[in-house]
Amino acid sequence: MSRLETQLPGLTLKNPIMPASGCFGFGREFSQLYDLNVLGSIMIKATTEEARFGNPTPRVAETPGGMLNAIGLQNPGLEKVVEQELPWLSQFDLPIIANVAGSQVEDYVEVARTISQVENVHALELNISCPNVKTGGIAFGTVPETARHLTKMVKEVSEVPVYVKLSPNVSNIVEMAKAVEDGGADGLTMINTLVGMRIDVKTGNPILANRTGGLSGPAIKPVAIRMIYEVSQQTDLPIIGMGGISTVEDIIEFYLAGASAVAVGTANFANPFICPELIEGVEQYLIDNKIDHISDLSGRSWKKDVKRAYHCS
Amino acid sequence: MSRLETQLPGLTLKNPIMPASGCFGFGREFSQLYDLNVLGSIMIKATTEEARFGNPTPRVAETPGGMLNAIGLQNPGLEKVVEQELPWLSQFDLPIIANVAGSQVEDYVEVARTISQVENVHALELNISCPNVKTGGIAFGTVPETARHLTKMVKEVSEVPVYVKLSPNVSNIVEMAKAVEDGGADGLTMINTLVGMRIDVKTGNPILANRTGGLSGPAIKPVAIRMIYEVSQQTDLPIIGMGGISTVEDIIEFYLAGASAVAVGTANFANPFICPELIEGVEQYLIDNKIDHISDLSGRSWKKDVKRAYHCS
Amino acid sequence: MINKEWMTVLSQEKIAVNIYELTLKGELVQQMNEPGRFVHLKVNEQMMPLLRRPISVASIDKENSQFTMIYRAEGEGTKLLAQKKAGETIDVLGPLGNGFPVEAAQPGDTALLVGGGIGVPPLYELSKQLNERGVRTIHVLGFQSADTSFYVEAFSALGDTYVATVDGSLGVKGFVTDAIQQYGLEADILYSCGPLPMLRALEEAQLTKKGFISLEERMGCGIGACFACVCHTKSDPTGTDYRKVCSDGPVFPIGEVAL
Amino acid sequence: MINKEWMTVLSQEKIAVNIYELTLKGELVQQMNEPGRFVHLKVNEQMMPLLRRPISVASIDKENSQFTMIYRAEGEGTKLLAQKKAGETIDVLGPLGNGFPVEAAQPGDTALLVGGGIGVPPLYELSKQLNERGVRTIHVLGFQSADTSFYVEAFSALGDTYVATVDGSLGVKGFVTDAIQQYGLEADILYSCGPLPMLRALEEAQLTKKGFISLEERMGCGIGACFACVCHTKSDPTGTDYRKVCSDGPVFPIGEVAL
Ligand SMILES: Cc1cc2nc3c(=O)[nH]c(=O)nc-3n(C[C@H](O)[C@H](O)[C@H](O)COP(=O)(O)OP(=O)(O)OC[C@H]3O[C@@H](n4cnc5c(N)ncnc54)[C@H](O)[C@@H]3O)c2cc1C
Ligand SMILES: Cc1cc2nc3c(=O)[nH]c(=O)nc-3n(C[C@H](O)[C@H](O)[C@H](O)COP(=O)(O)OP(=O)(O)OC[C@H]3O[C@@H](n4cnc5c(N)ncnc54)[C@H](O)[C@@H]3O)c2cc1C
Ligand SMILES: Cc1cc2nc3c(=O)[nH]c(=O)nc-3n(C[C@H](O)[C@H](O)[C@H](O)COP(=O)(O)O)c2cc1C
Ligand SMILES: Cc1cc2nc3c(=O)[nH]c(=O)nc-3n(C[C@H](O)[C@H](O)[C@H](O)COP(=O)(O)O)c2cc1C
Ligand code: FES
Ligand code: FES
């Protein structure tokens, strides 16, 4: 077995590095840049039952070390995704992770039921944490019981394992993780974006037409690392980690914190060739550091916990 | 009246710009750099009943556009602060905001009672949000009822207005703000740091000895702006805004979001002369833009809300 | 295929107040054909600024594998770009998007090229190519003031050129539409790039039967993957139909997208 | 008063693998007296890297208003610092902290100066000042290997100089303590700067009655205001007594702080 091959519920991955949902569309554009077969998987753009236009523009703004987005889940709707996007993607040897969104439980259930039957969809990613839509989305991501219930309902209809995407905008991330574990989740993906805002000093108005947006990029990496560190110690679910990854060292850091795979979002914009570069880079890192398999690193920051002085009070 | 003079509960400020708690000690060191009288106020380092050493080192780590700290509320204790630090500060014409911390309600009450009697202490800042201590701190900052109760108890003994410092590590910041308003708070200060972590890829261990720490600096500014924008529309309390301020435009942005004064934390480390520079810079900005008084800007991003297209779903 | 290349700065010159002319050399130039496409630039290797900056191709010199951009140094990214010196390299992604269709104008036609501010640059390569094709070009360039104006002589060498400035310090006082009206300019086809209010005014004026406009929108990816830059279509202004400025545009036929 | 100044790079030279010697010019030099103090550098104007970097003063030339630092380019900040060229300016805060007390050694005394890696630089100015005072200096310098070693000749010009390298490629194979033992070095006073394990070993060895060590700690402010860099005192190793490395140190008498 290669140093990178990774087994996760539903997913046999050539390597554990994949683009994060919403930053890679359905792969068509990036296929003009490189052969998508090099990827471990693709987390496709959130799919809702009906087509959505999303929010008015401007939808993105730059921030120190990060960016805000308020796309508003624009997507062509379930039918087109199932009939056009996924079949197109089937030309690649890629297990697809389908990001599922909605405004109410029924929406999620409907999308999950249908999309999980598509052959190249090997797992679902329940987007209970999108901060950019008024209804649903974030409420599911901040109330444990709501999240548990949604997970359970989706699990009942899904043909493939279900990963739940956690929102970082919560007081207690472990509680949320445990709730969805309780609801039957097969895995976690974390983190989604932090809710943020920028105001244009010249006009006095928020830069984003939607006012608030989701903060992503290197700026949020310390929050992601902390949450994965905490959650990986308290649940048995595998975690696909994301939030600010842009270097090989970042990926190692996510593994050390407790991730079992990683996704790259915003960094695709700064460098659209970043995923293949990171895949090569991580392999080289493992060779250079004589690490037999990347999974050896997972959770090492707490597993090997030497008893160091640790007094807080 | 000058363009910058600001009236807040308990505080008559030459200008609304001050160093944030924990980033300026008790002022002694910075007095070697410039005349502290130029400042609007000083938010002094958190004071606890007993002296505290704080956490083991390393206590700080750099992150993209920010830093983590886990000082652990090191301070010389209430008695020394009251007998040595505050009297030393009384040589300046500065209303002091005393940051009050503790592990349980009684601690806060005790510190508040005593420190609020010191003549140059014109307001308290209740630190219910320090992420770097095991007990107290953050629990008070994430459970609305706990925060309300603590505020009420402190209000009962305090001789001066009480500002409550909100933690951004919550699902619902407005709920927290309303809870402390209900508890009798006279104002809010926000935000404290986001809980984050960094792992040293070489050693595999968290960089901070305390493992997790508080994320501050420009990276968190969009979160601060968003929270102030939300809270200022939902409560009547004045807000002293902070979180990543390092330029004149940042200060304007905080005002537009809804702040009535601002504090500068991490930026003091990158440029220890930043506070006086910003005070001059903001005054010049107001002159250049023909703004009579800085308070005219407060909340402008939502007050002047022209009805723009706004559809999210 | 969309490529990324570290291109070398041949020259960087300040040609008006805050306006810079930057010439880069590299293989990517061989893929630059249609005028009006853009490149997406990473101005430094740091994570701040994080995003790339879209800048139009203003003129192409395939023979020497070099191309020129003209941009305004305003925010963090463009200010850093303005510091690049000859010999340094810049990370360029592109060419991206769909440009102005030169073949929409027939030899012998008259084309009206209307640019506003930093919308002027892509019209220069367009005008060169139209002239090569035997299309007569009339240029109307709008600027804030004389000291922020640029390339007026260069355009004059290619065809009649009219200038409008907001403060009247050069040419007609007012907007490009004032100049068009004042001089009674007519043409078979319109090509335009500039601020939205200008494009709206031109669309309403219905000066020509055919016309193409180039839009600006804040971008994430620049290649069509992130849905940052979408706009509604004119035929479905509140529905789910859309165009992406980065990959369907930035140039659209007049009437295709809702302005 | 603590000052901040944009100082000008006079020269930057790579003197060993990843090791750079950087000389700056400016008024701040006039305040540099005691060896072992440090400056706090902002390596660029961007917000990344955010924090300043503490680097020791390695040699002072007041007459020409210039001073020299020697540093290892390792992380983001020091790598950017290594790119600075003659003529560019750097934002310098300092001099900060308390350095090595030269007057603790009497004329005629022998001082043992022990440095490890990037702890070697401040000992150079110290040795110069001790020699001026008539103190005999013996230097023991520890490095990883020959190719990361530096300033061996410069120290040799000031007094007997012994080198230890971990891989044995220069001098004694092993640590500075091995060299001290092997050569039976003795002195009246010890001055040392280097990694913690080295300082601990020296403290335990009790080579001299008097001794001073310089510590490293991650810093926030660098001036004593943020409590990032504190350490316990030896007399109260688990209590609330403390010293700040940045403003009480970085140099402490042996035995004052808990290592
Ligand atoms: C297709 C296209 C072609 C362009 N061609 C040119 C050109 O030839 N010359 C020129 O001077 N400018 C051009 N622009 C505008 C140019 O992209 C912006 O001026 C530039 O991105 C601003 O960056 P900044 O660092 O100065 O500003 P900042 O305020 O630091 O930018 C912050 C963020 O907002 C985005 N942004 C800010 N203003 C604009 C804008 N007007 N359009 C799109 N994004 C913006 C930036 O790209 C960045 O992501 C073009 C824009 C587009 C979309
Ligand atoms: C008083 C003092 C004097 C020093 N003198 C010298 C010198 O003369 N020459 C030299 O090469 N180095 C010296 N150092 C160490 C030097 O400060 C670090 O090597 C440098 O800060 C690392 O920055 P970076 O950008 O390479 O690393 P990064 O990993 O990017 O640094 C990240 C953060 O950690 C801090 N950090 C990392 N390593 C250290 C360290 N060893 N000590 C303190 N902070 C650290 C950085 O300052 C920064 O805040 C000194 C340190 C101190 C405290
Ligand atoms: C433009 C943009 C669009 C996004 N769209 C989605 C989405 O549709 N569904 C989803 O679950 N997450 C979405 N995200 C969140 C990312 O998948 C990812 O969780 C987050 O950006 C953090 O990773 P990063 O810092 O690497 O970008 C989006 C992020 C960005 C920047
Ligand atoms: C080193 C450090 C120490 C801090 N100590 C305290 C403290 O004692 N009490 C407190 O309420 N906040 C403390 N804070 C939080 C700051 O006051 C401020 O709320 C936060 O850093 C955000 O502002 P900034 O981004 O400008 O630093 C500390 C922050 C830092 C960086
Ligand atoms: S910028 Fe990403 S789709 Fe246009
Ligand atoms: S670095 Fe701030 S107290 Fe030492």
mmCIF file of N, CA, C and O in Angstrom, chain C residues 31-73:
data_model
loop_
_atom_site.group_PDB
_atom_site.id
_atom_site.type_symbol
_atom_site.label_atom_id
_atom_site.label_comp_id
_atom_site.label_asym_id
_atom_site.label_seq_id
_atom_site.Cartn_x
_atom_site.Cartn_y
_atom_site.Cartn_z
ATOM 1 N N GLN C 31 -0.492 32.269 -25.951
ATOM 2 C CA GLN C 31 -1.908 31.895 -25.896
ATOM 3 C C GLN C 31 -2.843 33.103 -25.922
ATOM 4 O O GLN C 31 -4.053 32.966 -25.813
ATOM 5 N N MET C 32 -2.263 34.282 -25.965
ATOM 6 C CA MET C 32 -3.098 35.490 -25.923
ATOM 7 C C MET C 32 -3.471 35.899 -27.335
ATOM 8 O O MET C 32 -2.636 36.351 -28.097
ATOM 9 N N ASN C 33 -4.733 35.724 -27.678
ATOM 10 C CA ASN C 33 -5.155 36.105 -29.020
ATOM 11 C C ASN C 33 -6.210 37.193 -28.961
ATOM 12 O O ASN C 33 -5.943 38.352 -29.237
ATOM 13 N N GLU C 34 -7.382 36.786 -28.528
ATOM 14 C CA GLU C 34 -8.525 37.683 -28.471
ATOM 15 C C GLU C 34 -8.253 38.844 -27.508
ATOM 16 O O GLU C 34 -7.799 38.623 -26.383
ATOM 17 N N PRO C 35 -8.580 40.057 -27.887
ATOM 18 C CA PRO C 35 -8.451 41.181 -26.948
ATOM 19 C C PRO C 35 -9.559 41.116 -25.898
ATOM 20 O O PRO C 35 -10.618 40.526 -26.151
ATOM 21 N N GLY C 36 -9.329 41.700 -24.719
ATOM 22 C CA GLY C 36 -10.383 41.765 -23.708
ATOM 23 C C GLY C 36 -10.343 40.635 -22.703
ATOM 24 O O GLY C 36 -11.142 40.611 -21.768
ATOM 25 N N ARG C 37 -9.428 39.680 -22.881
ATOM 26 C CA ARG C 37 -9.286 38.645 -21.859
ATOM 27 C C ARG C 37 -8.418 39.220 -20.741
ATOM 28 O O ARG C 37 -7.857 40.309 -20.844
ATOM 29 N N PHE C 38 -8.316 38.489 -19.661
ATOM 30 C CA PHE C 38 -7.554 39.040 -18.540
ATOM 31 C C PHE C 38 -6.604 38.004 -17.956
ATOM 32 O O PHE C 38 -6.694 36.815 -18.271
ATOM 33 N N VAL C 39 -5.697 38.484 -17.157
ATOM 34 C CA VAL C 39 -4.825 37.588 -16.405
ATOM 35 C C VAL C 39 -5.142 37.749 -14.917
ATOM 36 O O VAL C 39 -5.700 38.763 -14.491
ATOM 37 N N HIS C 40 -4.806 36.729 -14.153
ATOM 38 C CA HIS C 40 -5.091 36.746 -12.711
ATOM 39 C C HIS C 40 -3.736 36.686 -12.028
ATOM 40 O O HIS C 40 -3.006 35.709 -12.154
ATOM 41 N N LEU C 41 -3.410 37.761 -11.296
ATOM 42 C CA LEU C 41 -2.053 37.919 -10.778
ATOM 43 C C LEU C 41 -1.964 37.694 -9.276
ATOM 44 O O LEU C 41 -2.777 38.206 -8.509
ATOM 45 N N LYS C 42 -0.950 36.963 -8.873
ATOM 46 C CA LYS C 42 -0.623 36.876 -7.439
ATOM 47 C C LYS C 42 0.523 37.853 -7.240
ATOM 48 O O LYS C 42 1.606 37.670 -7.785
ATOM 49 N N VAL C 43 0.279 38.904 -6.446
ATOM 50 C CA VAL C 43 1.267 39.977 -6.395
ATOM 51 C C VAL C 43 2.456 39.696 -5.483
ATOM 52 O O VAL C 43 3.462 40.388 -5.540
ATOM 53 N N ASN C 44 2.314 38.705 -4.595
ATOM 54 C CA ASN C 44 3.504 38.307 -3.826
ATOM 55 C C ASN C 44 3.363 36.858 -3.392
ATOM 56 O O ASN C 44 2.350 36.218 -3.649
ATOM 57 N N GLU C 45 4.390 36.344 -2.739
ATOM 58 C CA GLU C 45 4.339 34.939 -2.344
ATOM 59 C C GLU C 45 3.731 34.759 -0.961
ATOM 60 O O GLU C 45 3.532 33.650 -0.511
ATOM 61 N N GLN C 46 3.495 35.855 -0.263
ATOM 62 C CA GLN C 46 2.927 35.763 1.070
ATOM 63 C C GLN C 46 1.428 35.450 1.003
ATOM 64 O O GLN C 46 0.831 35.433 -0.072
ATOM 65 N N MET C 47 0.851 35.224 2.170
ATOM 66 C CA MET C 47 -0.587 34.941 2.223
ATOM 67 C C MET C 47 -1.390 36.224 2.367
ATOM 68 O O MET C 47 -2.579 36.183 2.615
ATOM 69 N N MET C 48 -0.757 37.339 2.238
ATOM 70 C CA MET C 48 -1.443 38.616 2.352
ATOM 71 C C MET C 48 -0.884 39.555 1.324
ATOM 72 O O MET C 48 0.284 39.847 1.408
ATOM 73 N N PRO C 49 -1.594 40.042 0.352
ATOM 74 C CA PRO C 49 -2.992 39.708 0.096
ATOM 75 C C PRO C 49 -3.151 38.268 -0.379
ATOM 76 O O PRO C 49 -2.288 37.738 -1.068
ATOM 77 N N LEU C 50 -4.270 37.692 -0.008
ATOM 78 C CA LEU C 50 -4.496 36.280 -0.260
ATOM 79 C C LEU C 50 -4.890 35.995 -1.702
ATOM 80 O O LEU C 50 -4.440 35.023 -2.306
ATOM 81 N N LEU C 51 -5.771 36.831 -2.232
ATOM 82 C CA LEU C 51 -6.367 36.538 -3.533
ATOM 83 C C LEU C 51 -5.576 37.127 -4.694
ATOM 84 O O LEU C 51 -4.837 38.091 -4.527
ATOM 85 N N ARG C 52 -5.791 36.546 -5.849
ATOM 86 C CA ARG C 52 -5.231 37.098 -7.073
ATOM 87 C C ARG C 52 -5.983 38.355 -7.476
ATOM 88 O O ARG C 52 -7.091 38.596 -7.006
ATOM 89 N N ARG C 53 -5.382 39.118 -8.373
ATOM 90 C CA ARG C 53 -6.014 40.330 -8.888
ATOM 91 C C ARG C 53 -6.214 40.197 -10.382
ATOM 92 O O ARG C 53 -5.255 39.908 -11.108
ATOM 93 N N PRO C 54 -7.452 40.393 -10.870
ATOM 94 C CA PRO C 54 -7.694 40.332 -12.310
ATOM 95 C C PRO C 54 -7.306 41.637 -12.995
ATOM 96 O O PRO C 54 -7.730 42.711 -12.568
ATOM 97 N N ILE C 55 -6.494 41.539 -14.028
ATOM 98 C CA ILE C 55 -6.090 42.721 -14.801
ATOM 99 C C ILE C 55 -6.174 42.372 -16.291
ATOM 100 O O ILE C 55 -5.721 41.309 -16.713
ATOM 101 N N SER C 56 -6.724 43.263 -17.058
ATOM 102 C CA SER C 56 -6.904 43.023 -18.493
ATOM 103 C C SER C 56 -5.582 43.073 -19.233
ATOM 104 O O SER C 56 -4.670 43.817 -18.862
ATOM 105 N N VAL C 57 -5.528 42.324 -20.299
ATOM 106 C CA VAL C 57 -4.411 42.417 -21.230
ATOM 107 C C VAL C 57 -4.640 43.668 -22.077
ATOM 108 O O VAL C 57 -5.690 43.812 -22.696
ATOM 109 N N ALA C 58 -3.665 44.572 -22.084
ATOM 110 C CA ALA C 58 -3.858 45.831 -22.810
ATOM 111 C C ALA C 58 -3.193 45.815 -24.170
ATOM 112 O O ALA C 58 -3.616 46.521 -25.089
ATOM 113 N N SER C 59 -2.167 45.008 -24.294
ATOM 114 C CA SER C 59 -1.527 44.925 -25.609
ATOM 115 C C SER C 59 -0.618 43.705 -25.658
ATOM 116 O O SER C 59 0.032 43.353 -24.675
ATOM 117 N N ILE C 60 -0.630 43.039 -26.811
ATOM 118 C CA ILE C 60 0.058 41.756 -26.956
ATOM 119 C C ILE C 60 1.152 41.887 -28.004
ATOM 120 O O ILE C 60 0.921 42.433 -29.087
ATOM 121 N N ASP C 61 2.327 41.373 -27.678
ATOM 122 C CA ASP C 61 3.415 41.356 -28.649
ATOM 123 C C ASP C 61 3.947 39.935 -28.690
ATOM 124 O O ASP C 61 4.884 39.571 -27.983
ATOM 125 N N LYS C 62 3.314 39.121 -29.543
ATOM 126 C CA LYS C 62 3.664 37.708 -29.580
ATOM 127 C C LYS C 62 5.084 37.462 -30.022
ATOM 128 O O LYS C 62 5.756 36.564 -29.508
ATOM 129 N N GLU C 63 5.509 38.276 -30.973
ATOM 130 C CA GLU C 63 6.835 38.063 -31.519
ATOM 131 C C GLU C 63 7.893 38.076 -30.430
ATOM 132 O O GLU C 63 8.793 37.243 -30.391
ATOM 133 N N ASN C 64 7.739 39.028 -29.519
ATOM 134 C CA ASN C 64 8.713 39.139 -28.433
ATOM 135 C C ASN C 64 8.233 38.474 -27.147
ATOM 136 O O ASN C 64 8.807 38.685 -26.092
ATOM 137 N N SER C 65 7.144 37.701 -27.256
ATOM 138 C CA SER C 65 6.604 37.004 -26.085
ATOM 139 C C SER C 65 6.383 37.943 -24.914
ATOM 140 O O SER C 65 6.733 37.640 -23.773
ATOM 141 N N GLN C 66 5.820 39.102 -25.185
ATOM 142 C CA GLN C 66 5.565 40.020 -24.090
ATOM 143 C C GLN C 66 4.189 40.654 -24.232
ATOM 144 O O GLN C 66 3.627 40.726 -25.313
ATOM 145 N N PHE C 67 3.637 41.027 -23.083
ATOM 146 C CA PHE C 67 2.354 41.723 -23.128
ATOM 147 C C PHE C 67 2.349 42.818 -22.076
ATOM 148 O O PHE C 67 3.159 42.826 -21.145
ATOM 149 N N THR C 68 1.424 43.751 -22.242
ATOM 150 C CA THR C 68 1.390 44.926 -21.377
ATOM 151 C C THR C 68 0.040 45.041 -20.688
ATOM 152 O O THR C 68 -0.989 44.708 -21.268
ATOM 153 N N MET C 69 0.092 45.436 -19.426
ATOM 154 C CA MET C 69 -1.122 45.747 -18.671
ATOM 155 C C MET C 69 -1.053 47.196 -18.221
ATOM 156 O O MET C 69 0.034 47.738 -18.035
ATOM 157 N N ILE C 70 -2.192 47.785 -18.005
ATOM 158 C CA ILE C 70 -2.243 49.132 -17.433
ATOM 159 C C ILE C 70 -3.206 49.063 -16.269
ATOM 160 O O ILE C 70 -4.323 48.555 -16.410
ATOM 161 N N TYR C 71 -2.748 49.522 -15.118
ATOM 162 C CA TYR C 71 -3.626 49.371 -13.948
ATOM 163 C C TYR C 71 -3.470 50.545 -13.000
ATOM 164 O O TYR C 71 -2.477 51.276 -13.026
ATOM 165 N N ARG C 72 -4.477 50.689 -12.173
ATOM 166 C CA ARG C 72 -4.443 51.732 -11.144
ATOM 167 C C ARG C 72 -4.000 51.120 -9.823
ATOM 168 O O ARG C 72 -4.606 50.141 -9.357
ATOM 169 N N ALA C 73 -2.983 51.685 -9.212
ATOM 170 C CA ALA C 73 -2.522 51.228 -7.895
ATOM 171 C C ALA C 73 -3.391 51.900 -6.849
ATOM 172 O O ALA C 73 -3.296 53.096 -6.617
#
